CSV table of C-alpha atoms and ligand atoms in Angstrom, one decimal:
chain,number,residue,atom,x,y,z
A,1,UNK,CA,0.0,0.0,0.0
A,2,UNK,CA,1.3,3.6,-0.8
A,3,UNK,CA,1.0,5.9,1.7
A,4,UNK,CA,2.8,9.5,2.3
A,5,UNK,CA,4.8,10.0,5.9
A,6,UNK,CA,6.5,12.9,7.1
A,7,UNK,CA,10.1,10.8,7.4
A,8,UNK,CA,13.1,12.2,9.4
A,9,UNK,CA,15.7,11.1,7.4
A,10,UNK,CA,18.9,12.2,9.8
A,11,UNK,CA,19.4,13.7,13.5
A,12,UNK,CA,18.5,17.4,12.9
A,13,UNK,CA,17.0,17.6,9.9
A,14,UNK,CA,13.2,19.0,9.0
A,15,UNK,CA,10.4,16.5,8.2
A,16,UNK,CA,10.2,15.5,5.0
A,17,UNK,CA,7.1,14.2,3.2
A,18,UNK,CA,7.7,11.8,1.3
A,19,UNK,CA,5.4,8.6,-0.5
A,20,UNK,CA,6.5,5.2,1.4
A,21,UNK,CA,5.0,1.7,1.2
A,22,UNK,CA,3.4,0.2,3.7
A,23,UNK,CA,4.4,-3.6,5.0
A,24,UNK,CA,2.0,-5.9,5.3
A,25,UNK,CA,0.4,-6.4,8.7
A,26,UNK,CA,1.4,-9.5,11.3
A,27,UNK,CA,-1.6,-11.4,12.5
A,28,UNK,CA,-1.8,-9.2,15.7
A,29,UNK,CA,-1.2,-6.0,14.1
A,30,UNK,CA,-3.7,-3.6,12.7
A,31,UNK,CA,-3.4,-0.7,9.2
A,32,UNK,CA,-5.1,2.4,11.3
A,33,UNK,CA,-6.2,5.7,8.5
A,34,UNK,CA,-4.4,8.6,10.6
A,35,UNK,CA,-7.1,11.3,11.0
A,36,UNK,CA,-4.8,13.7,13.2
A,37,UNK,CA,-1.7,13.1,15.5
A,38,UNK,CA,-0.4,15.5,18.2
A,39,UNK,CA,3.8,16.6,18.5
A,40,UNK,CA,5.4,15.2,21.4
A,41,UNK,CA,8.8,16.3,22.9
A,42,UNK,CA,9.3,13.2,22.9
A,43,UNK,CA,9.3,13.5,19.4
A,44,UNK,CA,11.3,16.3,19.2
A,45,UNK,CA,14.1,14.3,21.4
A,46,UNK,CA,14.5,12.6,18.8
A,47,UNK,CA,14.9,14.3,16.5
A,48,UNK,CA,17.2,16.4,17.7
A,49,UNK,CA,19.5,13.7,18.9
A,50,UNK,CA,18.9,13.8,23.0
A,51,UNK,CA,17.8,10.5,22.8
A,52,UNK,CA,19.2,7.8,20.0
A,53,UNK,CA,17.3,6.7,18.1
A,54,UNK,CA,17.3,4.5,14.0
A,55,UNK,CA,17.2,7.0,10.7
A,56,UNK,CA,15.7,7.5,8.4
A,57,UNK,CA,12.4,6.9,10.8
A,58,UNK,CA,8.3,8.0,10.7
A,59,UNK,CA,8.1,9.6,14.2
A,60,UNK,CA,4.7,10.4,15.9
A,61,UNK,CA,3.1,8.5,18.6
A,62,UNK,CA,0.1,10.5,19.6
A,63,UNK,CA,-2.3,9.1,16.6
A,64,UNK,CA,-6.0,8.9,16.4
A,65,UNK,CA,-7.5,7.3,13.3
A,66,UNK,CA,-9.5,4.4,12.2
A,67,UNK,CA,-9.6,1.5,11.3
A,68,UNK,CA,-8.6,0.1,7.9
A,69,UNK,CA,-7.7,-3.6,8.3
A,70,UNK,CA,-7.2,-6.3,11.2
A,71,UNK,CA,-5.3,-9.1,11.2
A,72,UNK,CA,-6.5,-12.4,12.0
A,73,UNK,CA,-5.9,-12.8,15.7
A,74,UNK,CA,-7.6,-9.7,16.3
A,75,UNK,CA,-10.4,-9.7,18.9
A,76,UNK,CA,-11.2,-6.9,19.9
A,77,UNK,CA,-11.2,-4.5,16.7
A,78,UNK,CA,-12.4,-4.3,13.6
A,79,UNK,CA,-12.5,-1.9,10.4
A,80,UNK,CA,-14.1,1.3,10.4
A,81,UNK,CA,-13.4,1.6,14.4
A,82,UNK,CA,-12.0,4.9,15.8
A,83,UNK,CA,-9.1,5.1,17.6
A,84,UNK,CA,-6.3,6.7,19.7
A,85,UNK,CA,-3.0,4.9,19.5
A,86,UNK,CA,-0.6,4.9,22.9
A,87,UNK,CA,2.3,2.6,23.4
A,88,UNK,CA,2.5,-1.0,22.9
A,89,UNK,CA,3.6,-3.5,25.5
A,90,UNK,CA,3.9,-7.7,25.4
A,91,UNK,CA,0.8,-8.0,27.5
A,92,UNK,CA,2.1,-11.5,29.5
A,93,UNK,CA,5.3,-10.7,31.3
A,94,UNK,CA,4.3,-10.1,35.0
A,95,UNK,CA,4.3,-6.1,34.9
A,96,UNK,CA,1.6,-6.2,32.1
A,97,UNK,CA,-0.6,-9.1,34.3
A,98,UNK,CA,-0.4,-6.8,37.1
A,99,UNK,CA,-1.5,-3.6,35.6
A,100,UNK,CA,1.7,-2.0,35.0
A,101,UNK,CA,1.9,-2.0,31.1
A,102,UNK,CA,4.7,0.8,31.0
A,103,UNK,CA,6.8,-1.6,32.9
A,104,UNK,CA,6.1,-3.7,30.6
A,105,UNK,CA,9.8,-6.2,30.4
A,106,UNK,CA,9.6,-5.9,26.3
A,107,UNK,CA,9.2,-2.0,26.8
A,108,UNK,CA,12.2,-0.9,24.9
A,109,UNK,CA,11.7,-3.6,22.4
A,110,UNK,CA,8.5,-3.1,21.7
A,111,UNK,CA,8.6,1.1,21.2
A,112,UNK,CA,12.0,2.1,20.8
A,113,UNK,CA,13.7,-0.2,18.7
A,114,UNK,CA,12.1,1.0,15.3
A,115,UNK,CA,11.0,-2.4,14.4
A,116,UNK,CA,9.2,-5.4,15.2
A,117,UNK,CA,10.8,-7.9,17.7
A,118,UNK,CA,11.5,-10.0,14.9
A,119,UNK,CA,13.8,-7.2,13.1
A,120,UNK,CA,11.2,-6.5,10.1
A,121,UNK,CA,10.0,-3.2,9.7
A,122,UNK,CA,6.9,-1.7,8.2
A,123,UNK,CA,7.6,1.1,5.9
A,124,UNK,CA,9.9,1.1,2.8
A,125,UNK,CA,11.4,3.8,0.9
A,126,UNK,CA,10.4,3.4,-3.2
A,127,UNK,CA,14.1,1.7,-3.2
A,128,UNK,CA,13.3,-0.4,-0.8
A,129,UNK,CA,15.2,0.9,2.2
A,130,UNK,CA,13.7,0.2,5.2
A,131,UNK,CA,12.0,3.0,7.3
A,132,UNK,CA,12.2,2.8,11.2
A,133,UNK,CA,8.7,2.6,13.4
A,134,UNK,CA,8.2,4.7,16.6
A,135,UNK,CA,6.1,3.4,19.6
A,136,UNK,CA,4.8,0.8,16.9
A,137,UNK,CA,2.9,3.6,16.1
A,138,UNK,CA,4.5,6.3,13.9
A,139,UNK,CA,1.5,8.6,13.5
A,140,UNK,CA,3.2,10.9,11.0
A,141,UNK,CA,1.7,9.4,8.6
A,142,UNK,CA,-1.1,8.8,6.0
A,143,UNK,CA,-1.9,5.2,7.4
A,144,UNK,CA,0.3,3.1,9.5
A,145,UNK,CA,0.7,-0.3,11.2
A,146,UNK,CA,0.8,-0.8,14.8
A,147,UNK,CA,-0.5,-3.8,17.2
A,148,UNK,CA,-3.3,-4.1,18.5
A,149,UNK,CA,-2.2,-3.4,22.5
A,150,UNK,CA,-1.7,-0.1,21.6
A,151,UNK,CA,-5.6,0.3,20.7
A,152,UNK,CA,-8.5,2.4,22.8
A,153,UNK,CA,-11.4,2.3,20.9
A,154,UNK,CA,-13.2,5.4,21.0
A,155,UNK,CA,-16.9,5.9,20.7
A,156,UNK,CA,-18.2,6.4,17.6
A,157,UNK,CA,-19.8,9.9,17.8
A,158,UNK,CA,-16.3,11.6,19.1
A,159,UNK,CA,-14.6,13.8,17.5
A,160,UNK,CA,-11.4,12.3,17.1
A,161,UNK,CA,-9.0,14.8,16.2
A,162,UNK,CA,-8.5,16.8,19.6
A,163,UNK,CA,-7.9,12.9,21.1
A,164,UNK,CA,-4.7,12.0,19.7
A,165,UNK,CA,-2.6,13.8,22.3
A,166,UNK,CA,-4.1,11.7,25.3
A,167,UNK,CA,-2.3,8.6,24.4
A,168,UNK,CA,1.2,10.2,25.5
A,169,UNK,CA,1.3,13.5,27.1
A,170,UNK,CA,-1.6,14.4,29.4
A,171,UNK,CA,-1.4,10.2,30.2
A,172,UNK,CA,2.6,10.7,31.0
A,173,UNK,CA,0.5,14.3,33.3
A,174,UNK,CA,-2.3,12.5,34.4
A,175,UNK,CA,-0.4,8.9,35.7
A,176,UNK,CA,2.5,10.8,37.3
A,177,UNK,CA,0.1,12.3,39.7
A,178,UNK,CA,-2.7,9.6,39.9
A,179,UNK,CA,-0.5,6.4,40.1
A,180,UNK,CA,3.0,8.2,40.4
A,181,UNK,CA,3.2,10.7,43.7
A,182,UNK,CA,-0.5,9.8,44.9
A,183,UNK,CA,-1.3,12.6,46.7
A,184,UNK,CA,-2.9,13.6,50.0
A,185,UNK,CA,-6.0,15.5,49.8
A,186,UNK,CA,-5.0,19.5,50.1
A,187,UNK,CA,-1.3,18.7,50.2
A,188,UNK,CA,1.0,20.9,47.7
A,189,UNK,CA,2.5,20.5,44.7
A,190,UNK,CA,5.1,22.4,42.4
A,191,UNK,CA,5.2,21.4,38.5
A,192,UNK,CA,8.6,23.0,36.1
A,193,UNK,CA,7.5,23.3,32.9
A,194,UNK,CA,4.3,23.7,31.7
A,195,UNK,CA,4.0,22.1,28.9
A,196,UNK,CA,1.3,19.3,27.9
A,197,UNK,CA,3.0,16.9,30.4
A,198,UNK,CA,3.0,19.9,33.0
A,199,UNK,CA,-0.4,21.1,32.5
A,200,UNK,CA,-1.8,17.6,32.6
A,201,UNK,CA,-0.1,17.2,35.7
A,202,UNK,CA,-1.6,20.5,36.8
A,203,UNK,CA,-5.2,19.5,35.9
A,204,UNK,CA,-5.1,16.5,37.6
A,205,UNK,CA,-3.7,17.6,40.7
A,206,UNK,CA,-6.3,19.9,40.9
A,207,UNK,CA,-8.7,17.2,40.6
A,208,UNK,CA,-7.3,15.1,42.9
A,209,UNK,CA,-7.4,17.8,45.6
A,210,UNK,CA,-4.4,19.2,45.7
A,211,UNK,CA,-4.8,22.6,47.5
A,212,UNK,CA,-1.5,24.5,46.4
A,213,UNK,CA,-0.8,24.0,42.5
A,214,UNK,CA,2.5,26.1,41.9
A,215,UNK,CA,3.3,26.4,38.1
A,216,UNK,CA,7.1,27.2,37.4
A,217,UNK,CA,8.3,28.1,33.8
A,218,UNK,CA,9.9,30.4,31.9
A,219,UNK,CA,6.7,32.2,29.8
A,220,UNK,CA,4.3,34.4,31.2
A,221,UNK,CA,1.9,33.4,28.5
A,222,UNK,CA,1.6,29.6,29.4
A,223,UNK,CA,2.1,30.8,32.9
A,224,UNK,CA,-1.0,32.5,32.4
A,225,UNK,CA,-2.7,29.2,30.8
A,226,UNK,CA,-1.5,27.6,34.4
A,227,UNK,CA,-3.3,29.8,36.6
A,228,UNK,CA,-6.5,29.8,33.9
A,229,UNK,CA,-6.1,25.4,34.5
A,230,UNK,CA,-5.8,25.6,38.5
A,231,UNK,CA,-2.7,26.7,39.5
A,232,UNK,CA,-3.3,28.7,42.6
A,233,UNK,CA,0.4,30.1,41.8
A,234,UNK,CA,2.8,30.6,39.3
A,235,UNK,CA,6.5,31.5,39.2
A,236,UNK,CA,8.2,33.0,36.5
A,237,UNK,CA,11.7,31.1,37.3
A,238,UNK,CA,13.8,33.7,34.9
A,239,UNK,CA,12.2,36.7,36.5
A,240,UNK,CA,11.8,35.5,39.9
A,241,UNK,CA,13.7,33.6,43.2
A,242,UNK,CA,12.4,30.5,42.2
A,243,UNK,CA,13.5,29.3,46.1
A,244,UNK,CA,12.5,32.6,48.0
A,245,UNK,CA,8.7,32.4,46.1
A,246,UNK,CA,8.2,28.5,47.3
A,247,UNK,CA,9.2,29.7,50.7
A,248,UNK,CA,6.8,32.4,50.9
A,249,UNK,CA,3.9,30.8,49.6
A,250,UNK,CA,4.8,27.3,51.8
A,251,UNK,CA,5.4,29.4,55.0
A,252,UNK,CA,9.0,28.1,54.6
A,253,UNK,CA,7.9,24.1,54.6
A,254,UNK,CA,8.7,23.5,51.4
A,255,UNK,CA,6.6,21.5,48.9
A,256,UNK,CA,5.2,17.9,49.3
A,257,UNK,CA,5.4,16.7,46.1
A,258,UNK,CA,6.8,18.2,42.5
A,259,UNK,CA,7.0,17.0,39.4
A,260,UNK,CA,10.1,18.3,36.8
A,261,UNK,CA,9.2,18.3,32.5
A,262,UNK,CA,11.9,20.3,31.8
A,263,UNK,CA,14.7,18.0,32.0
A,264,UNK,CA,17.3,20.6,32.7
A,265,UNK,CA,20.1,19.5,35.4
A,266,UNK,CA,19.3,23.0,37.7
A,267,UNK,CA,15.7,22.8,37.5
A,268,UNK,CA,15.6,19.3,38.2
A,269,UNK,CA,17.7,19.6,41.6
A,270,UNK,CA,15.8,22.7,42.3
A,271,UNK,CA,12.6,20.5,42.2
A,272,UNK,CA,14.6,18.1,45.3
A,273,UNK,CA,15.8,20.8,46.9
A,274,UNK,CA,12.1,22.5,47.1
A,275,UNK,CA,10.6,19.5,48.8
A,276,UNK,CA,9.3,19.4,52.2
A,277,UNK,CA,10.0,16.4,54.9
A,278,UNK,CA,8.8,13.4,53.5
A,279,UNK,CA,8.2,14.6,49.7
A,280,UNK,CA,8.6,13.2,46.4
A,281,UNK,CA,9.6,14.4,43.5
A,282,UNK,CA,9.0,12.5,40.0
A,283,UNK,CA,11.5,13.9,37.2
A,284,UNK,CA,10.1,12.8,33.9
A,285,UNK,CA,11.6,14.2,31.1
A,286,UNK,CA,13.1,12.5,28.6
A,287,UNK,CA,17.2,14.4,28.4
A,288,UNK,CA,20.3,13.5,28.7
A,289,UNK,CA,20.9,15.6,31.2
A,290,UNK,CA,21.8,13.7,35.0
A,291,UNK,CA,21.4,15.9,39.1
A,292,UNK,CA,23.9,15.6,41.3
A,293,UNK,CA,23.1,15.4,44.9
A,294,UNK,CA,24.2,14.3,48.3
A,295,UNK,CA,22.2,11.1,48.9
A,296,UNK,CA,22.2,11.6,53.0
A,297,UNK,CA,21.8,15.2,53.2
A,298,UNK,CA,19.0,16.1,50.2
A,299,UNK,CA,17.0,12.4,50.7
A,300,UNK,CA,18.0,10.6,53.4
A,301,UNK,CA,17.7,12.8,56.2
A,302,UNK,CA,14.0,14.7,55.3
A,303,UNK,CA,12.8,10.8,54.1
A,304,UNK,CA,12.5,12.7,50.7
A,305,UNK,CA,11.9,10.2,47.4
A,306,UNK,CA,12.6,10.3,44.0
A,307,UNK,CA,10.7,8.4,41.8
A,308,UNK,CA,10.6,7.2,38.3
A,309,UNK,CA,7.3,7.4,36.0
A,310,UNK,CA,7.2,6.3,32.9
A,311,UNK,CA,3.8,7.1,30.5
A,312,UNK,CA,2.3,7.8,34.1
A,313,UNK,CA,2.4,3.8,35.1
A,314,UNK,CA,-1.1,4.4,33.5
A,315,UNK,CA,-2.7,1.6,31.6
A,316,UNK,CA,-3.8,3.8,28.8
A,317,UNK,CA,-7.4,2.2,27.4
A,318,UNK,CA,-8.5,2.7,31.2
A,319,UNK,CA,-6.6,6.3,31.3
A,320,UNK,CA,-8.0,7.4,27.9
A,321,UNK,CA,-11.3,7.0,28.5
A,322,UNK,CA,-11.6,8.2,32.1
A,323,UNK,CA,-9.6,11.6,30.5
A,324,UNK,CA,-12.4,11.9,27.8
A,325,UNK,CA,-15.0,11.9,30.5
A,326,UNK,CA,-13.3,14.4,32.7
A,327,UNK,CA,-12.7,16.7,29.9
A,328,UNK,CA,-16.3,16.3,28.6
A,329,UNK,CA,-17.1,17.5,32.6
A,330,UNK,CA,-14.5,20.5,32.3
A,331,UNK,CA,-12.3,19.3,34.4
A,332,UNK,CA,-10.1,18.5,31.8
A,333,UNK,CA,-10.0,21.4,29.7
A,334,UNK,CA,-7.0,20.3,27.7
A,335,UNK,CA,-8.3,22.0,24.4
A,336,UNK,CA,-6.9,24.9,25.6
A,337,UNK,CA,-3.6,23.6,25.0
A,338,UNK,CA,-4.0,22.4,21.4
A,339,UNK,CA,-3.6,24.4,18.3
A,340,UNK,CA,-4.2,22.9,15.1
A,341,UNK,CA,-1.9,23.0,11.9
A,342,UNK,CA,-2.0,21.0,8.7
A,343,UNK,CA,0.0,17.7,8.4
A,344,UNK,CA,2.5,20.0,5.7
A,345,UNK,CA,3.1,22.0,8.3
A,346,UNK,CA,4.6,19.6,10.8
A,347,UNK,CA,8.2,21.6,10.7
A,348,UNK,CA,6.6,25.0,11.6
A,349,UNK,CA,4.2,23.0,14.6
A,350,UNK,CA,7.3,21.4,16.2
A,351,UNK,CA,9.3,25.2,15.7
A,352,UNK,CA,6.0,26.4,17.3
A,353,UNK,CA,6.2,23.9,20.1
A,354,UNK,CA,9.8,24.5,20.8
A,355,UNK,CA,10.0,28.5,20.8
A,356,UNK,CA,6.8,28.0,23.4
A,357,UNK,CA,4.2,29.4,20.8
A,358,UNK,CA,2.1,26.7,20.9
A,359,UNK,CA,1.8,24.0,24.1
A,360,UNK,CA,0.4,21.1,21.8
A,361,UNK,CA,0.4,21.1,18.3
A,362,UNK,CA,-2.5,18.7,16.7
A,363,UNK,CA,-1.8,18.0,12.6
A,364,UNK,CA,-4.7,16.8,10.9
A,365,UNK,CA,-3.6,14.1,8.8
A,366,UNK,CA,-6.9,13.7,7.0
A,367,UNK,CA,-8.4,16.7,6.3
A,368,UNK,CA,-11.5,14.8,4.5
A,369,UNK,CA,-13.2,13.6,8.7
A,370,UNK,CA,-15.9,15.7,9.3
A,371,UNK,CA,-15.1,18.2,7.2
A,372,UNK,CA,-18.6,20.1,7.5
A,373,UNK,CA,-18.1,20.0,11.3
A,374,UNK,CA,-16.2,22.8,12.7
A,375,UNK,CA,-13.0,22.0,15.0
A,376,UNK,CA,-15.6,23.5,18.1
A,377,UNK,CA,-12.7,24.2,20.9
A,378,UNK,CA,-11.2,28.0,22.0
A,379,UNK,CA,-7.6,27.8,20.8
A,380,UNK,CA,-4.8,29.5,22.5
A,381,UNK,CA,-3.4,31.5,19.7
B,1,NAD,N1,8.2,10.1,31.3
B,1,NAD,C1,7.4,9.9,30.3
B,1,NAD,O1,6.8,8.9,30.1
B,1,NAD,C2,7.2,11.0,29.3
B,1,NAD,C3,6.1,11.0,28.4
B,1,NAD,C4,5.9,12.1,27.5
B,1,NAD,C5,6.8,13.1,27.5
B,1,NAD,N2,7.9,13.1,28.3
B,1,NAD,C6,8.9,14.2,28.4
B,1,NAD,O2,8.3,15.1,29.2
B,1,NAD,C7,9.0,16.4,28.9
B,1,NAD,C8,7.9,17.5,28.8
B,1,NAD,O3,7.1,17.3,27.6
B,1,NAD,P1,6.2,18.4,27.0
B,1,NAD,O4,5.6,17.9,25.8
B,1,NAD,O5,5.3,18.9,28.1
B,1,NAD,O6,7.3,19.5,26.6
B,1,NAD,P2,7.3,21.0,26.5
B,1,NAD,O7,8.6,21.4,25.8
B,1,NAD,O8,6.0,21.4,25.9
B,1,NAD,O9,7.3,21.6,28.0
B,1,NAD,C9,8.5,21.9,28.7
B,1,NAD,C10,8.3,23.2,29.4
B,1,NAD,O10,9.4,23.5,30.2
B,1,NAD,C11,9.6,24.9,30.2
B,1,NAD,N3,10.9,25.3,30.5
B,1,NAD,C12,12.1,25.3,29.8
B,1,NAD,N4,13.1,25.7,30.5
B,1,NAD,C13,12.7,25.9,31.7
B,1,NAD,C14,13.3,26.4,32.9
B,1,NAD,N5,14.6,26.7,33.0
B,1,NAD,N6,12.5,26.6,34.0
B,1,NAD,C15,11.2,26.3,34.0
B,1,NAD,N7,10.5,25.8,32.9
B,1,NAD,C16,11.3,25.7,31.8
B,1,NAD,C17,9.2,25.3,28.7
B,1,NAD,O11,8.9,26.7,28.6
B,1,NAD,C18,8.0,24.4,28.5
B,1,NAD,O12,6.8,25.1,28.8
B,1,NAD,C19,9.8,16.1,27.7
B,1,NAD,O13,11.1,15.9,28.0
B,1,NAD,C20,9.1,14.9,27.1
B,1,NAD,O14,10.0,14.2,26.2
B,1,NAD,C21,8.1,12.0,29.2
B,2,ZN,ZN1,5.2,11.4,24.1
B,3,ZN,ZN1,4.8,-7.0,29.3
């Protein structure tokens, strides 16, 4: 099948769109129609080289679509079915029997190797070279092939192209709080970076009670977005004393938990060194960058934590859903985050994301779906 992808060819390059052929799909695999797929930084990792990663490759892995063909071991789906893809995960090792997909022991394999287990891939240049997978997703793209573990199925009056962002982002936001740092009804919590990640981590704090929701970043404007999602304060960390505002606004008992998106070295010790007795922080970006710190002095002796969470421990066809329903409630307003951009434009929406322009760009990948109905959300921008 011919299908067009935006395909980084090499570390640092643009997006380039280009017509690839599409494999043929393994028994438990699905071909899902791409409707619209958000940008990630994950993504953007990539593709600037922070995290390695097998060129030339079809990036993406926040897709929503539908259904085009199922393989024959396929239960659960069939054609025509809408869709938002997350991660894939094996599904029988004893993290994915106990709930704990993202622990999943094939985790790597299965979304960061840029191809099946077995080595094949599933696009191919017209010369035949061999075109790397992401998350066995790769969403940049016209139609792709990914298994069916990545699935939610999505009802079919939706609209599905806001959706696509909730299989990685505001999961990663909504997990590290829910089923990361789990925390106590009106307790505190500081979150660097306000991005998607950030503000999903913001909203759901909020929801889960958390009485003191301090946004730190580095733009007013999506400082502003914080405090119009829940933050009860925000701190411009170039303009301000990041330390002397937390004190004032904790009475000088620091924070109990806080969660760090921006994956810089300061602002991730700054997010252990804010932390009351007993906190936690959760430092989930995806850098190269490493913290230094005195083991005794900055955990041990305040019974601090610092925890790993990766895709928010969430198991993302109960996550999805359960977001959907708290966004159709407003308590999840995370179309306020999203601006849209056509699939061409996929190099200005990541130069967007990156200069802070836009928090999550959405490209609609098929601009035929619902064409006579409006995109109905306020926009930032
Ligand atoms: N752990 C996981 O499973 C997981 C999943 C998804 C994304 N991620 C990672 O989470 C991170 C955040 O993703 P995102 O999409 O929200 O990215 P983003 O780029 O939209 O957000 C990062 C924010 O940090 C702010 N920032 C930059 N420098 C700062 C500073 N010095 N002080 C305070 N704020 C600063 C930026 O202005 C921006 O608002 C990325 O590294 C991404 O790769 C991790
Ligand atoms: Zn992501
Ligand atoms: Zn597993």
């Amino acid at each position: 099948m011919e299908i067009s992808a935006a395909v980084l060819n090499d570390v640092n390059e643009d997006y380039q769109l280009e017509e690839l052929t599409l494999g043929e799909i393994y028994p438990d695999e699905v071909v899902v129609k791409i409707v619209a797929t958000g940008i990630c930084h994950s993504d953007e990792a990539l593709r600037v080289g922070d995290a390695a990663f097998p060129m030339p490759s079809v990036l993406g892995h926040e897709g929503a679509g539908i259904i085009e063909k199922v393989g024959a071991s396929v239960k659960d789906f069939s054609a025509g079915d809408q869709v938002v893809m997350a991660y894939n995960y094996c599904g029988t090792c004893p993290s994915c029997r106990t709930g704990h997909p993202s622990s999943c022991s094939q985790w790597t394999a299965l979304n960061f190797a840029g191809t099946r287990q077995d080595g094949s891939h599933t696009f191919f240049k017209k010369d035949g070279t061999p075109v790397a997978n992401f998350f066995t997703q790769s969403s940049f793209a016209t139609y792709t092939i990914t298994n069916a573990n990545n699935l939610i199925k999505i009802d079919p009056d939706e609209d599905l192209r806001l959706f696509g962002p909730l299989g990685c982002g505001l999961l990663t936001g909504f997990g590290t709080v829910v089923n990361g740092l789990k925390p106590a009804t009106s307790s505190s919590i500081a979150v660097f970076g306000t991005g998607a990640v950030g503000l999903g981590v913001l909203m759901t704090a909020k929801i889960e009670g958390c009485s003191t929701i301090i946004a730190v970043d580095i733009h007013d404007a999506r400082l502003e977005t914080a405090k119009d999602l829940g933050a009860t304060h925000t701190i411009n960390s170039r303009t301000e004393n990041l330390e002397e505002r937390i004190a004032e606004i904790r009475g000088g008992q620091g924070v109990d938990y806080t969660v760090d998106t921006t994956g810089i070295s300061a602002v991730m010790k700054s997010a252990v060194d804010v932390l009351g007795i007993g906190g936690i922080t959760a430092p989930v970006a995806v850098t190269p960058n490493s913290i230094e710190f005195n083991t005794f002095t900055d955990l041990v002796l305040a019974n601090r934590k610092l925890i790993g969470v990766l895709m928010g421990d969430s198991v993302p066809q109960l996550a999805v859903p359960k977001l959907i329903q708290y966004h159709k409630e407003g308590k999840f307003p995370f179309d306020k985050l999203v601006k849209f951009y056509k699939f061409s434009e996929i190099n200005q929406a990541a130069a967007d994301s990156n200069s802070g322009k836009t928090i999550k760009p959405i490209l609609i990948v098929d601009e035929n779906y619902r064409k006579d109905e409006p995109l109905e959300y306020n926009f930032q921008i």
